[in-house]
Amino acid sequence: MQYALYYYDSCPFCQRVLHALPNVKVAVEQRNVLKNPEFRQQQAKATGRTTVPCLLIQDDQGKEQWLFESADIIRFLQNQ
Ligand SMILES: N[C@@H](CCC(=O)N[C@@H](CS)C(=O)NCC(=O)O)C(=O)O
């Protein structure tokens, strides 16, 4: 599995997730959607939304799942 967090720095909900990352057991790539508009476009194309934080979960077959809501993202990552 691979994980990528779509976020930007001034978003307080993103900060909540970012602060939780050091305490989870999986590696999460950080994708700043303001510094890299390509990430924002990817998320918008796949989900129809630009809301952050958003976690991209990719399984070993490349199948994608996108998860919104900071509390749900933190809970999900803590269970991995
Ligand atoms: N309830 C959501 C709130 C997320 C939220 O409001 N994010 C704001 C940034 S702080 C946002 O992306 N707003 C723009 C949009 O929804 O397109 C969470 O906890 O993740």
mmCIF file of N, CA and C and ligand atoms in Angstrom:
data_model
loop_
_atom_site.group_PDB
_atom_site.id
_atom_site.type_symbol
_atom_site.label_atom_id
_atom_site.label_comp_id
_atom_site.label_asym_id
_atom_site.label_seq_id
_atom_site.Cartn_x
_atom_site.Cartn_y
_atom_site.Cartn_z
ATOM 1 N N MET A 1 0.840 -1.194 0.000
ATOM 2 C CA MET A 1 0.000 0.000 0.000
ATOM 3 C C MET A 1 0.877 1.246 0.000
ATOM 4 N N GLN A 2 0.362 2.298 -0.651
ATOM 5 C CA GLN A 2 1.070 3.581 -0.645
ATOM 6 C C GLN A 2 0.088 4.672 -0.245
ATOM 7 N N TYR A 3 0.598 5.639 0.489
ATOM 8 C CA TYR A 3 -0.271 6.687 1.027
ATOM 9 C C TYR A 3 0.295 8.054 0.675
ATOM 10 N N ALA A 4 -0.582 8.973 0.262
ATOM 11 C CA ALA A 4 -0.153 10.350 -0.016
ATOM 12 C C ALA A 4 -1.197 11.309 0.540
ATOM 13 N N LEU A 5 -0.708 12.297 1.287
ATOM 14 C CA LEU A 5 -1.598 13.286 1.890
ATOM 15 C C LEU A 5 -1.570 14.571 1.064
ATOM 16 N N TYR A 6 -2.735 14.969 0.577
ATOM 17 C CA TYR A 6 -2.900 16.230 -0.141
ATOM 18 C C TYR A 6 -3.267 17.276 0.901
ATOM 19 N N TYR A 7 -2.512 18.364 0.939
ATOM 20 C CA TYR A 7 -2.661 19.323 2.037
ATOM 21 C C TYR A 7 -2.090 20.677 1.643
ATOM 22 N N TYR A 8 -2.346 21.696 2.476
ATOM 23 C CA TYR A 8 -1.532 22.909 2.425
ATOM 24 C C TYR A 8 -1.323 23.426 3.840
ATOM 25 N N ASP A 9 -0.254 24.215 4.013
ATOM 26 C CA ASP A 9 0.224 24.551 5.358
ATOM 27 C C ASP A 9 -0.769 25.331 6.214
ATOM 28 N N SER A 10 -1.500 26.281 5.611
ATOM 29 C CA SER A 10 -2.357 27.159 6.423
ATOM 30 C C SER A 10 -3.712 26.534 6.754
ATOM 31 N N CYS A 11 -3.926 25.304 6.370
ATOM 32 C CA CYS A 11 -5.191 24.619 6.660
ATOM 33 C C CYS A 11 -5.089 23.930 8.026
ATOM 34 N N PRO A 12 -5.909 24.332 9.006
ATOM 35 C CA PRO A 12 -5.797 23.755 10.352
ATOM 36 C C PRO A 12 -6.145 22.270 10.402
ATOM 37 N N PHE A 13 -7.020 21.846 9.530
ATOM 38 C CA PHE A 13 -7.382 20.413 9.504
ATOM 39 C C PHE A 13 -6.209 19.585 8.974
ATOM 40 N N CYS A 14 -5.476 20.180 8.027
ATOM 41 C CA CYS A 14 -4.271 19.513 7.507
ATOM 42 C C CYS A 14 -3.220 19.419 8.605
ATOM 43 N N GLN A 15 -3.091 20.494 9.393
ATOM 44 C CA GLN A 15 -2.098 20.484 10.473
ATOM 45 C C GLN A 15 -2.387 19.372 11.476
ATOM 46 N N ARG A 16 -3.667 19.132 11.724
ATOM 47 C CA ARG A 16 -4.048 18.047 12.631
ATOM 48 C C ARG A 16 -3.515 16.700 12.118
ATOM 49 N N VAL A 17 -3.685 16.492 10.826
ATOM 50 C CA VAL A 17 -3.218 15.224 10.240
ATOM 51 C C VAL A 17 -1.689 15.185 10.240
ATOM 52 N N LEU A 18 -1.072 16.297 9.852
ATOM 53 C CA LEU A 18 0.398 16.334 9.795
ATOM 54 C C LEU A 18 1.015 16.041 11.168
ATOM 55 N N HIS A 19 0.388 16.561 12.223
ATOM 56 C CA HIS A 19 0.917 16.320 13.573
ATOM 57 C C HIS A 19 0.782 14.865 13.989
ATOM 58 N N ALA A 20 -0.167 14.166 13.415
ATOM 59 C CA ALA A 20 -0.375 12.750 13.763
ATOM 60 C C ALA A 20 0.595 11.833 13.022
ATOM 61 N N LEU A 21 1.153 12.320 11.912
ATOM 62 C CA LEU A 21 1.957 11.432 11.056
ATOM 63 C C LEU A 21 3.162 10.783 11.745
ATOM 64 N N PRO A 22 3.903 11.522 12.606
ATOM 65 C CA PRO A 22 5.068 10.866 13.228
ATOM 66 C C PRO A 22 4.689 9.669 14.098
ATOM 67 N N ASN A 23 3.434 9.588 14.502
ATOM 68 C CA ASN A 23 3.020 8.500 15.394
ATOM 69 C C ASN A 23 2.305 7.358 14.681
ATOM 70 N N VAL A 24 2.282 7.374 13.358
ATOM 71 C CA VAL A 24 1.677 6.243 12.646
ATOM 72 C C VAL A 24 2.788 5.353 12.078
ATOM 73 N N LYS A 25 2.417 4.101 11.791
ATOM 74 C CA LYS A 25 3.459 3.129 11.427
ATOM 75 C C LYS A 25 3.765 3.090 9.935
ATOM 76 N N VAL A 26 2.949 3.793 9.137
ATOM 77 C CA VAL A 26 3.163 3.754 7.696
ATOM 78 C C VAL A 26 3.769 5.067 7.210
ATOM 79 N N ALA A 27 4.442 4.991 6.058
ATOM 80 C CA ALA A 27 5.011 6.194 5.454
ATOM 81 C C ALA A 27 3.931 6.894 4.642
ATOM 82 N N VAL A 28 3.858 8.206 4.798
ATOM 83 C CA VAL A 28 2.855 8.985 4.070
ATOM 84 C C VAL A 28 3.575 10.099 3.308
ATOM 85 N N GLU A 29 3.488 10.076 1.989
ATOM 86 C CA GLU A 29 4.084 11.141 1.183
ATOM 87 C C GLU A 29 3.240 12.401 1.350
ATOM 88 N N GLN A 30 3.910 13.547 1.483
ATOM 89 C CA GLN A 30 3.175 14.801 1.670
ATOM 90 C C GLN A 30 3.131 15.566 0.347
ATOM 91 N N ARG A 31 1.915 15.856 -0.122
ATOM 92 C CA ARG A 31 1.748 16.526 -1.412
ATOM 93 C C ARG A 31 1.051 17.869 -1.206
ATOM 94 N N ASN A 32 1.855 18.938 -1.207
ATOM 95 C CA ASN A 32 1.348 20.291 -0.983
ATOM 96 C C ASN A 32 0.660 20.781 -2.266
ATOM 97 N N VAL A 33 -0.644 20.980 -2.185
ATOM 98 C CA VAL A 33 -1.420 21.301 -3.389
ATOM 99 C C VAL A 33 -1.266 22.754 -3.820
ATOM 100 N N LEU A 34 -0.761 23.611 -2.930
ATOM 101 C CA LEU A 34 -0.548 25.002 -3.325
ATOM 102 C C LEU A 34 0.833 25.176 -3.957
ATOM 103 N N LYS A 35 1.806 24.434 -3.424
ATOM 104 C CA LYS A 35 3.154 24.522 -4.001
ATOM 105 C C LYS A 35 3.232 23.776 -5.322
ATOM 106 N N ASN A 36 2.373 22.772 -5.490
ATOM 107 C CA ASN A 36 2.402 21.987 -6.723
ATOM 108 C C ASN A 36 0.973 21.817 -7.263
ATOM 109 N N PRO A 37 0.565 22.732 -8.155
ATOM 110 C CA PRO A 37 -0.803 22.734 -8.682
ATOM 111 C C PRO A 37 -1.178 21.411 -9.360
ATOM 112 N N GLU A 38 -0.178 20.672 -9.801
ATOM 113 C CA GLU A 38 -0.451 19.372 -10.429
ATOM 114 C C GLU A 38 -1.148 18.432 -9.435
ATOM 115 N N PHE A 39 -0.745 18.517 -8.164
ATOM 116 C CA PHE A 39 -1.379 17.678 -7.146
ATOM 117 C C PHE A 39 -2.849 18.068 -6.971
ATOM 118 N N ARG A 40 -3.101 19.372 -6.988
ATOM 119 C CA ARG A 40 -4.477 19.858 -6.836
ATOM 120 C C ARG A 40 -5.347 19.356 -8.001
ATOM 121 N N GLN A 41 -4.765 19.416 -9.197
ATOM 122 C CA GLN A 41 -5.496 18.965 -10.391
ATOM 123 C C GLN A 41 -5.779 17.466 -10.331
ATOM 124 N N GLN A 42 -4.770 16.706 -9.889
ATOM 125 C CA GLN A 42 -4.948 15.239 -9.745
ATOM 126 C C GLN A 42 -6.123 14.935 -8.840
ATOM 127 N N GLN A 43 -6.132 15.602 -7.670
ATOM 128 C CA GLN A 43 -7.186 15.353 -6.680
ATOM 129 C C GLN A 43 -8.549 15.761 -7.236
ATOM 130 N N ALA A 44 -8.602 16.940 -7.860
ATOM 131 C CA ALA A 44 -9.873 17.438 -8.399
ATOM 132 C C ALA A 44 -10.399 16.513 -9.487
ATOM 133 N N LYS A 45 -9.504 16.032 -10.328
ATOM 134 C CA LYS A 45 -9.913 15.152 -11.425
ATOM 135 C C LYS A 45 -10.474 13.839 -10.882
ATOM 136 N N ALA A 46 -9.810 13.313 -9.853
ATOM 137 C CA ALA A 46 -10.202 12.005 -9.324
ATOM 138 C C ALA A 46 -11.434 12.071 -8.427
ATOM 139 N N THR A 47 -11.587 13.180 -7.693
ATOM 140 C CA THR A 47 -12.651 13.225 -6.673
ATOM 141 C C THR A 47 -13.739 14.258 -6.966
ATOM 142 N N GLY A 48 -13.446 15.205 -7.858
ATOM 143 C CA GLY A 48 -14.382 16.298 -8.097
ATOM 144 C C GLY A 48 -14.338 17.347 -7.001
ATOM 145 N N ARG A 49 -13.385 17.225 -6.085
ATOM 146 C CA ARG A 49 -13.279 18.167 -4.964
ATOM 147 C C ARG A 49 -11.831 18.595 -4.771
ATOM 148 N N THR A 50 -11.668 19.821 -4.204
ATOM 149 C CA THR A 50 -10.309 20.281 -3.890
ATOM 150 C C THR A 50 -10.121 20.408 -2.381
ATOM 151 N N THR A 51 -11.083 19.924 -1.613
ATOM 152 C CA THR A 51 -10.984 19.999 -0.151
ATOM 153 C C THR A 51 -9.770 19.229 0.349
ATOM 154 N N VAL A 52 -9.050 19.857 1.281
ATOM 155 C CA VAL A 52 -7.938 19.189 1.959
ATOM 156 C C VAL A 52 -8.205 19.213 3.456
ATOM 157 N N PRO A 53 -7.663 18.308 4.239
ATOM 158 C CA PRO A 53 -6.780 17.228 3.819
ATOM 159 C C PRO A 53 -7.551 16.124 3.097
ATOM 160 N N CYS A 54 -6.801 15.433 2.240
ATOM 161 C CA CYS A 54 -7.356 14.295 1.520
ATOM 162 C C CYS A 54 -6.235 13.265 1.391
ATOM 163 N N LEU A 55 -6.557 12.037 1.724
ATOM 164 C CA LEU A 55 -5.539 10.977 1.682
ATOM 165 C C LEU A 55 -5.787 10.073 0.479
ATOM 166 N N LEU A 56 -4.749 9.912 -0.329
ATOM 167 C CA LEU A 56 -4.804 8.959 -1.445
ATOM 168 C C LEU A 56 -4.211 7.634 -0.965
ATOM 169 N N ILE A 57 -5.001 6.588 -1.121
ATOM 170 C CA ILE A 57 -4.572 5.241 -0.718
ATOM 171 C C ILE A 57 -4.490 4.409 -1.993
ATOM 172 N N GLN A 58 -3.316 3.874 -2.264
ATOM 173 C CA GLN A 58 -3.137 3.066 -3.475
ATOM 174 C C GLN A 58 -2.718 1.665 -3.084
ATOM 175 N N ASP A 59 -3.458 0.664 -3.560
ATOM 176 C CA ASP A 59 -3.073 -0.702 -3.224
ATOM 177 C C ASP A 59 -2.002 -1.191 -4.204
ATOM 178 N N ASP A 60 -1.554 -2.427 -3.987
ATOM 179 C CA ASP A 60 -0.428 -2.928 -4.775
ATOM 180 C C ASP A 60 -0.782 -3.141 -6.249
ATOM 181 N N GLN A 61 -2.075 -3.165 -6.554
ATOM 182 C CA GLN A 61 -2.513 -3.265 -7.953
ATOM 183 C C GLN A 61 -2.698 -1.877 -8.574
ATOM 184 N N GLY A 62 -2.451 -0.833 -7.797
ATOM 185 C CA GLY A 62 -2.598 0.524 -8.305
ATOM 186 C C GLY A 62 -4.004 1.081 -8.146
ATOM 187 N N LYS A 63 -4.894 0.313 -7.527
ATOM 188 C CA LYS A 63 -6.265 0.789 -7.319
ATOM 189 C C LYS A 63 -6.264 1.927 -6.288
ATOM 190 N N GLU A 64 -7.007 2.993 -6.620
ATOM 191 C CA GLU A 64 -6.988 4.195 -5.785
ATOM 192 C C GLU A 64 -8.250 4.350 -4.954
ATOM 193 N N GLN A 65 -8.048 4.841 -3.727
ATOM 194 C CA GLN A 65 -9.170 5.231 -2.877
ATOM 195 C C GLN A 65 -8.797 6.582 -2.281
ATOM 196 N N TRP A 66 -9.753 7.503 -2.242
ATOM 197 C CA TRP A 66 -9.493 8.840 -1.706
ATOM 198 C C TRP A 66 -10.333 9.036 -0.452
ATOM 199 N N LEU A 67 -9.668 9.488 0.616
ATOM 200 C CA LEU A 67 -10.359 9.631 1.902
ATOM 201 C C LEU A 67 -10.304 11.093 2.358
ATOM 202 N N PHE A 68 -11.479 11.661 2.630
ATOM 203 C CA PHE A 68 -11.579 13.029 3.152
ATOM 204 C C PHE A 68 -11.824 12.977 4.663
ATOM 205 N N GLU A 69 -11.811 14.142 5.281
ATOM 206 C CA GLU A 69 -12.109 14.353 6.700
ATOM 207 C C GLU A 69 -10.897 14.017 7.583
ATOM 208 N N SER A 70 -10.343 15.051 8.216
ATOM 209 C CA SER A 70 -9.123 14.890 9.016
ATOM 210 C C SER A 70 -9.259 13.791 10.080
ATOM 211 N N ALA A 71 -10.379 13.757 10.781
ATOM 212 C CA ALA A 71 -10.522 12.756 11.849
ATOM 213 C C ALA A 71 -10.539 11.341 11.260
ATOM 214 N N ASP A 72 -11.192 11.184 10.115
ATOM 215 C CA ASP A 72 -11.245 9.858 9.478
ATOM 216 C C ASP A 72 -9.867 9.447 8.956
ATOM 217 N N ILE A 73 -9.131 10.434 8.414
ATOM 218 C CA ILE A 73 -7.789 10.145 7.901
ATOM 219 C C ILE A 73 -6.871 9.703 9.042
ATOM 220 N N ILE A 74 -6.924 10.440 10.162
ATOM 221 C CA ILE A 74 -6.067 10.094 11.302
ATOM 222 C C ILE A 74 -6.430 8.709 11.823
ATOM 223 N N ARG A 75 -7.716 8.445 11.985
ATOM 224 C CA ARG A 75 -8.151 7.135 12.492
ATOM 225 C C ARG A 75 -7.693 6.022 11.546
ATOM 226 N N PHE A 76 -7.862 6.253 10.247
ATOM 227 C CA PHE A 76 -7.459 5.254 9.256
ATOM 228 C C PHE A 76 -5.960 4.963 9.371
ATOM 229 N N LEU A 77 -5.139 6.021 9.417
ATOM 230 C CA LEU A 77 -3.681 5.820 9.447
ATOM 231 C C LEU A 77 -3.232 5.156 10.756
ATOM 232 N N GLN A 78 -3.905 5.499 11.849
ATOM 233 C CA GLN A 78 -3.515 4.884 13.126
ATOM 234 C C GLN A 78 -3.836 3.389 13.149
ATOM 235 N N ASN A 79 -4.767 2.957 12.297
ATOM 236 C CA ASN A 79 -5.143 1.544 12.248
ATOM 237 C C ASN A 79 -4.304 0.737 11.271
ATOM 238 N N GLN A 80 -3.380 1.403 10.565
ATOM 239 C CA GLN A 80 -2.540 0.669 9.609
ATOM 240 C C GLN A 80 -1.305 0.115 10.322
HETATM 241 N N1 LIG B 1 -14.249 18.698 8.091
HETATM 242 C C1 LIG B 1 -13.102 18.772 7.207
HETATM 243 C C2 LIG B 1 -12.823 20.229 6.905
HETATM 244 C C3 LIG B 1 -11.850 20.410 5.736
HETATM 245 C C4 LIG B 1 -11.822 21.845 5.242
HETATM 246 O O1 LIG B 1 -12.707 22.640 5.534
HETATM 247 N N2 LIG B 1 -10.755 22.172 4.491
HETATM 248 C C5 LIG B 1 -10.657 23.481 3.902
HETATM 249 C C6 LIG B 1 -9.269 24.067 4.146
HETATM 250 S S1 LIG B 1 -8.966 24.417 5.841
HETATM 251 C C7 LIG B 1 -10.804 23.391 2.392
HETATM 252 O O2 LIG B 1 -10.176 22.571 1.740
HETATM 253 N N3 LIG B 1 -11.674 24.240 1.822
HETATM 254 C C8 LIG B 1 -11.807 24.358 0.377
HETATM 255 C C9 LIG B 1 -12.716 23.345 -0.239
HETATM 256 O O3 LIG B 1 -13.470 22.637 0.476
HETATM 257 O O4 LIG B 1 -12.665 23.201 -1.472
HETATM 258 C C10 LIG B 1 -11.907 18.065 7.839
HETATM 259 O O5 LIG B 1 -11.895 17.907 9.079
HETATM 260 O O6 LIG B 1 -11.013 17.598 7.120
#
